[in-house]
Amino acid sequence: MTVVSVDKDVEALSFSIVAEFDADVKRVWAIWEDPRQLERWWGPPTWPATFETHEFTVGGKAAYYMTGPDGTKARGWWQFTTIEAPDHLEFDDGFADEHGAPVDELGVTHATVKLEPLENRTRMTIISTFESEEQMQKMAEMGMEEGMREAIEQIDAVLSEPANA
């Protein structure tokens, strides 16, 4: 099993998920850096992602949509705030309308991704922080934990292939 722990801290307004992979840090970094690899795991299997833009630089933006089983498209955006290859990434994350413009109703979350070497393995920690307890609760009701678990469980298949596959 890839996911080793999940923690919700209402006081800190954070949700963290820790996973371990049979790959080195540089290989795991590539699944964030390369949008074609990111598409293969970002979003649960029933809601696969398509990245329309992925400007992987500090201040750069990513725009994507996830397509549901009935063809519904849920759009999102990221703005990269920290990129320290190959082990630290941070970005703001939000929902978007059908034109890709940010939607304010659900607010913005901030994601911090840390990769740590464990001999020939890598531990990935993703921490999402929220603007309010209400936002955190709403995201939980939307299935954030289950969706993240299902998404992360797809990473092993991506890592089993060469980084440029």
PDB file of C-alpha atoms in Angstrom:
ATOM      1  CA  MET A   1       0.000   0.000   0.000  1.00  0.00           C
ATOM      2  CA  THR A   2       1.344   3.380  -0.994  1.00  0.00           C
ATOM      3  CA  VAL A   3      -0.465   5.705   1.460  1.00  0.00           C
ATOM      4  CA  VAL A   4       1.004   5.258   4.940  1.00  0.00           C
ATOM      5  CA  SER A   5      -0.875   7.941   6.891  1.00  0.00           C
ATOM      6  CA  VAL A   6      -3.569  10.600   6.709  1.00  0.00           C
ATOM      7  CA  ASP A   7      -4.002  13.334   9.298  1.00  0.00           C
ATOM      8  CA  LYS A   8      -6.625  16.056   9.667  1.00  0.00           C
ATOM      9  CA  ASP A   9      -5.748  18.879  12.056  1.00  0.00           C
ATOM     10  CA  VAL A  10      -8.702  21.237  12.454  1.00  0.00           C
ATOM     11  CA  GLU A  11      -6.744  23.589  14.742  1.00  0.00           C
ATOM     12  CA  ALA A  12      -3.997  23.992  12.124  1.00  0.00           C
ATOM     13  CA  LEU A  13      -6.592  23.943   9.298  1.00  0.00           C
ATOM     14  CA  SER A  14      -4.548  21.258   7.566  1.00  0.00           C
ATOM     15  CA  PHE A  15      -4.888  17.893   5.897  1.00  0.00           C
ATOM     16  CA  SER A  16      -1.780  15.808   5.311  1.00  0.00           C
ATOM     17  CA  ILE A  17      -1.214  12.587   3.477  1.00  0.00           C
ATOM     18  CA  VAL A  18       2.037  10.597   3.507  1.00  0.00           C
ATOM     19  CA  ALA A  19       2.932   7.985   0.915  1.00  0.00           C
ATOM     20  CA  GLU A  20       6.030   5.925   0.188  1.00  0.00           C
ATOM     21  CA  PHE A  21       7.291   4.752  -3.178  1.00  0.00           C
ATOM     22  CA  ASP A  22       9.891   2.317  -4.520  1.00  0.00           C
ATOM     23  CA  ALA A  23      11.701   5.026  -6.486  1.00  0.00           C
ATOM     24  CA  ASP A  24      14.321   7.661  -5.759  1.00  0.00           C
ATOM     25  CA  VAL A  25      13.476  11.305  -5.039  1.00  0.00           C
ATOM     26  CA  LYS A  26      14.375  12.528  -8.544  1.00  0.00           C
ATOM     27  CA  ARG A  27      12.042   9.968 -10.129  1.00  0.00           C
ATOM     28  CA  VAL A  28       9.154  10.949  -7.815  1.00  0.00           C
ATOM     29  CA  TRP A  29       9.834  14.638  -8.527  1.00  0.00           C
ATOM     30  CA  ALA A  30       9.263  13.938 -12.231  1.00  0.00           C
ATOM     31  CA  ILE A  31       5.586  13.034 -11.583  1.00  0.00           C
ATOM     32  CA  TRP A  32       5.036  16.667 -10.490  1.00  0.00           C
ATOM     33  CA  GLU A  33       7.303  18.310 -13.058  1.00  0.00           C
ATOM     34  CA  ASP A  34       5.956  16.545 -16.161  1.00  0.00           C
ATOM     35  CA  PRO A  35       2.279  17.304 -16.892  1.00  0.00           C
ATOM     36  CA  ARG A  36       1.818  14.095 -18.915  1.00  0.00           C
ATOM     37  CA  GLN A  37       2.874  12.037 -15.873  1.00  0.00           C
ATOM     38  CA  LEU A  38       0.812  14.254 -13.568  1.00  0.00           C
ATOM     39  CA  GLU A  39      -2.271  13.549 -15.684  1.00  0.00           C
ATOM     40  CA  ARG A  40      -1.869   9.834 -15.088  1.00  0.00           C
ATOM     41  CA  TRP A  41      -2.402  10.142 -11.345  1.00  0.00           C
ATOM     42  CA  TRP A  42      -3.824  13.565 -10.379  1.00  0.00           C
ATOM     43  CA  GLY A  43      -7.468  12.911  -9.647  1.00  0.00           C
ATOM     44  CA  PRO A  44      -9.105   9.624  -8.730  1.00  0.00           C
ATOM     45  CA  PRO A  45      -9.372   6.952 -11.457  1.00  0.00           C
ATOM     46  CA  THR A  46     -12.997   7.862 -12.184  1.00  0.00           C
ATOM     47  CA  TRP A  47     -12.062  11.578 -12.563  1.00  0.00           C
ATOM     48  CA  PRO A  48      -8.844  11.664 -14.648  1.00  0.00           C
ATOM     49  CA  ALA A  49      -7.069  14.986 -15.111  1.00  0.00           C
ATOM     50  CA  THR A  50      -6.024  16.814 -18.255  1.00  0.00           C
ATOM     51  CA  PHE A  51      -3.521  19.649 -17.825  1.00  0.00           C
ATOM     52  CA  GLU A  52      -4.063  22.406 -20.378  1.00  0.00           C
ATOM     53  CA  THR A  53      -1.157  24.490 -19.061  1.00  0.00           C
ATOM     54  CA  HIS A  54       1.663  23.621 -16.659  1.00  0.00           C
ATOM     55  CA  GLU A  55       4.192  26.439 -16.234  1.00  0.00           C
ATOM     56  CA  PHE A  56       6.483  24.752 -13.707  1.00  0.00           C
ATOM     57  CA  THR A  57       8.269  27.876 -12.465  1.00  0.00           C
ATOM     58  CA  VAL A  58       7.785  30.043  -9.374  1.00  0.00           C
ATOM     59  CA  GLY A  59       4.825  32.277 -10.213  1.00  0.00           C
ATOM     60  CA  GLY A  60       3.829  29.954 -13.050  1.00  0.00           C
ATOM     61  CA  LYS A  61       0.335  28.595 -13.374  1.00  0.00           C
ATOM     62  CA  ALA A  62      -1.264  25.289 -14.166  1.00  0.00           C
ATOM     63  CA  ALA A  63      -4.809  24.884 -15.480  1.00  0.00           C
ATOM     64  CA  TYR A  64      -6.516  21.529 -15.593  1.00  0.00           C
ATOM     65  CA  TYR A  65      -9.822  19.775 -15.631  1.00  0.00           C
ATOM     66  CA  MET A  66     -10.948  16.411 -14.337  1.00  0.00           C
ATOM     67  CA  THR A  67     -13.530  14.515 -16.361  1.00  0.00           C
ATOM     68  CA  GLY A  68     -16.157  12.550 -14.449  1.00  0.00           C
ATOM     69  CA  PRO A  69     -17.774   9.284 -15.519  1.00  0.00           C
ATOM     70  CA  ASP A  70     -20.733  11.189 -17.021  1.00  0.00           C
ATOM     71  CA  GLY A  71     -18.493  13.617 -18.951  1.00  0.00           C
ATOM     72  CA  THR A  72     -18.780  16.427 -16.385  1.00  0.00           C
ATOM     73  CA  LYS A  73     -15.664  18.586 -16.252  1.00  0.00           C
ATOM     74  CA  ALA A  74     -14.443  19.976 -12.926  1.00  0.00           C
ATOM     75  CA  ARG A  75     -11.808  22.660 -13.529  1.00  0.00           C
ATOM     76  CA  GLY A  76      -8.986  23.756 -11.283  1.00  0.00           C
ATOM     77  CA  TRP A  77      -5.883  25.937 -11.210  1.00  0.00           C
ATOM     78  CA  TRP A  78      -2.560  26.070  -9.412  1.00  0.00           C
ATOM     79  CA  GLN A  79      -0.069  28.873  -8.944  1.00  0.00           C
ATOM     80  CA  PHE A  80       3.415  27.679  -8.053  1.00  0.00           C
ATOM     81  CA  THR A  81       4.862  29.596  -5.099  1.00  0.00           C
ATOM     82  CA  THR A  82       7.978  27.512  -4.294  1.00  0.00           C
ATOM     83  CA  ILE A  83       9.951  25.103  -6.446  1.00  0.00           C
ATOM     84  CA  GLU A  84      13.128  23.662  -4.950  1.00  0.00           C
ATOM     85  CA  ALA A  85      14.000  20.678  -7.126  1.00  0.00           C
ATOM     86  CA  PRO A  86      13.999  17.841  -6.417  1.00  0.00           C
ATOM     87  CA  ASP A  87      12.355  17.777  -3.002  1.00  0.00           C
ATOM     88  CA  HIS A  88      10.109  20.778  -2.194  1.00  0.00           C
ATOM     89  CA  LEU A  89       7.143  22.226  -4.065  1.00  0.00           C
ATOM     90  CA  GLU A  90       4.373  24.592  -2.973  1.00  0.00           C
ATOM     91  CA  PHE A  91       1.364  25.914  -4.830  1.00  0.00           C
ATOM     92  CA  ASP A  92      -1.947  27.645  -4.300  1.00  0.00           C
ATOM     93  CA  ASP A  93      -4.863  25.539  -5.506  1.00  0.00           C
ATOM     94  CA  GLY A  94      -8.382  26.522  -6.419  1.00  0.00           C
ATOM     95  CA  PHE A  95     -11.423  25.730  -8.510  1.00  0.00           C
ATOM     96  CA  ALA A  96     -12.184  27.373 -11.849  1.00  0.00           C
ATOM     97  CA  ASP A  97     -15.223  28.016 -14.009  1.00  0.00           C
ATOM     98  CA  GLU A  98     -15.789  26.589 -17.513  1.00  0.00           C
ATOM     99  CA  HIS A  99     -13.489  29.296 -18.941  1.00  0.00           C
ATOM    100  CA  GLY A 100     -10.681  28.552 -16.470  1.00  0.00           C
ATOM    101  CA  ALA A 101     -11.232  31.680 -14.369  1.00  0.00           C
ATOM    102  CA  PRO A 102     -10.817  31.194 -10.591  1.00  0.00           C
ATOM    103  CA  VAL A 103     -14.010  30.597  -8.622  1.00  0.00           C
ATOM    104  CA  ASP A 104     -14.106  32.213  -5.181  1.00  0.00           C
ATOM    105  CA  GLU A 105     -16.908  30.259  -3.461  1.00  0.00           C
ATOM    106  CA  LEU A 106     -14.638  27.400  -2.371  1.00  0.00           C
ATOM    107  CA  GLY A 107     -11.622  29.575  -1.568  1.00  0.00           C
ATOM    108  CA  VAL A 108      -7.975  28.741  -2.101  1.00  0.00           C
ATOM    109  CA  THR A 109      -5.945  26.014  -0.447  1.00  0.00           C
ATOM    110  CA  HIS A 110      -2.164  25.938  -0.211  1.00  0.00           C
ATOM    111  CA  ALA A 111      -0.316  22.697  -0.914  1.00  0.00           C
ATOM    112  CA  THR A 112       3.174  21.832   0.300  1.00  0.00           C
ATOM    113  CA  VAL A 113       4.873  18.769  -1.171  1.00  0.00           C
ATOM    114  CA  LYS A 114       8.033  17.372   0.430  1.00  0.00           C
ATOM    115  CA  LEU A 115      10.038  14.418  -0.851  1.00  0.00           C
ATOM    116  CA  GLU A 116      12.447  12.620   1.483  1.00  0.00           C
ATOM    117  CA  PRO A 117      14.855   9.807   0.613  1.00  0.00           C
ATOM    118  CA  LEU A 118      14.467   6.534   2.545  1.00  0.00           C
ATOM    119  CA  GLU A 119      17.407   4.450   1.295  1.00  0.00           C
ATOM    120  CA  ASN A 120      16.183   3.433  -2.201  1.00  0.00           C
ATOM    121  CA  ARG A 121      12.626   4.640  -1.545  1.00  0.00           C
ATOM    122  CA  THR A 122      10.947   8.052  -1.255  1.00  0.00           C
ATOM    123  CA  ARG A 123       8.481   9.395   1.291  1.00  0.00           C
ATOM    124  CA  MET A 124       6.141  12.031  -0.133  1.00  0.00           C
ATOM    125  CA  THR A 125       4.228  14.276   2.252  1.00  0.00           C
ATOM    126  CA  ILE A 126       1.477  16.532   0.892  1.00  0.00           C
ATOM    127  CA  ILE A 127       0.040  19.085   3.307  1.00  0.00           C
ATOM    128  CA  SER A 128      -2.998  21.115   2.287  1.00  0.00           C
ATOM    129  CA  THR A 129      -3.835  24.157   4.383  1.00  0.00           C
ATOM    130  CA  PHE A 130      -7.205  25.853   4.320  1.00  0.00           C
ATOM    131  CA  GLU A 131      -8.463  29.405   4.812  1.00  0.00           C
ATOM    132  CA  SER A 132     -11.118  28.403   7.353  1.00  0.00           C
ATOM    133  CA  GLU A 133     -12.644  25.478   9.208  1.00  0.00           C
ATOM    134  CA  GLU A 134     -15.730  25.866   7.006  1.00  0.00           C
ATOM    135  CA  GLN A 135     -13.655  25.488   3.835  1.00  0.00           C
ATOM    136  CA  MET A 136     -11.878  22.459   5.298  1.00  0.00           C
ATOM    137  CA  GLN A 137     -15.228  20.854   6.160  1.00  0.00           C
ATOM    138  CA  LYS A 138     -16.655  21.549   2.707  1.00  0.00           C
ATOM    139  CA  MET A 139     -13.615  19.955   1.025  1.00  0.00           C
ATOM    140  CA  ALA A 140     -13.967  16.914   3.293  1.00  0.00           C
ATOM    141  CA  GLU A 141     -17.652  16.623   2.309  1.00  0.00           C
ATOM    142  CA  MET A 142     -16.624  16.767  -1.366  1.00  0.00           C
ATOM    143  CA  GLY A 143     -14.456  13.666  -0.814  1.00  0.00           C
ATOM    144  CA  MET A 144     -10.984  15.209  -0.711  1.00  0.00           C
ATOM    145  CA  GLU A 145      -9.490  12.444   1.445  1.00  0.00           C
ATOM    146  CA  GLU A 146     -10.877   9.587  -0.623  1.00  0.00           C
ATOM    147  CA  GLY A 147      -9.964  11.338  -3.866  1.00  0.00           C
ATOM    148  CA  MET A 148      -6.378  11.978  -2.747  1.00  0.00           C
ATOM    149  CA  ARG A 149      -5.966   8.378  -1.564  1.00  0.00           C
ATOM    150  CA  GLU A 150      -7.259   7.024  -4.883  1.00  0.00           C
ATOM    151  CA  ALA A 151      -5.088   9.446  -6.864  1.00  0.00           C
ATOM    152  CA  ILE A 152      -1.907   8.613  -4.951  1.00  0.00           C
ATOM    153  CA  GLU A 153      -2.545   4.894  -5.276  1.00  0.00           C
ATOM    154  CA  GLN A 154      -2.059   5.354  -9.058  1.00  0.00           C
ATOM    155  CA  ILE A 155       1.494   6.687  -8.703  1.00  0.00           C
ATOM    156  CA  ASP A 156       3.228   3.288  -8.460  1.00  0.00           C
ATOM    157  CA  ALA A 157       2.141   2.456 -12.018  1.00  0.00           C
ATOM    158  CA  VAL A 158       3.572   5.759 -13.299  1.00  0.00           C
ATOM    159  CA  LEU A 159       6.833   5.231 -11.405  1.00  0.00           C
ATOM    160  CA  SER A 160       7.269   1.736 -12.827  1.00  0.00           C
ATOM    161  CA  GLU A 161       7.973   3.326 -16.233  1.00  0.00           C
ATOM    162  CA  PRO A 162      10.934   5.481 -17.310  1.00  0.00           C
ATOM    163  CA  ALA A 163      10.605   9.161 -16.321  1.00  0.00           C
ATOM    164  CA  ASN A 164      10.204  10.275 -19.928  1.00  0.00           C
ATOM    165  CA  ALA A 165       7.510   7.697 -20.791  1.00  0.00           C
TER     166      ALA A 165
END
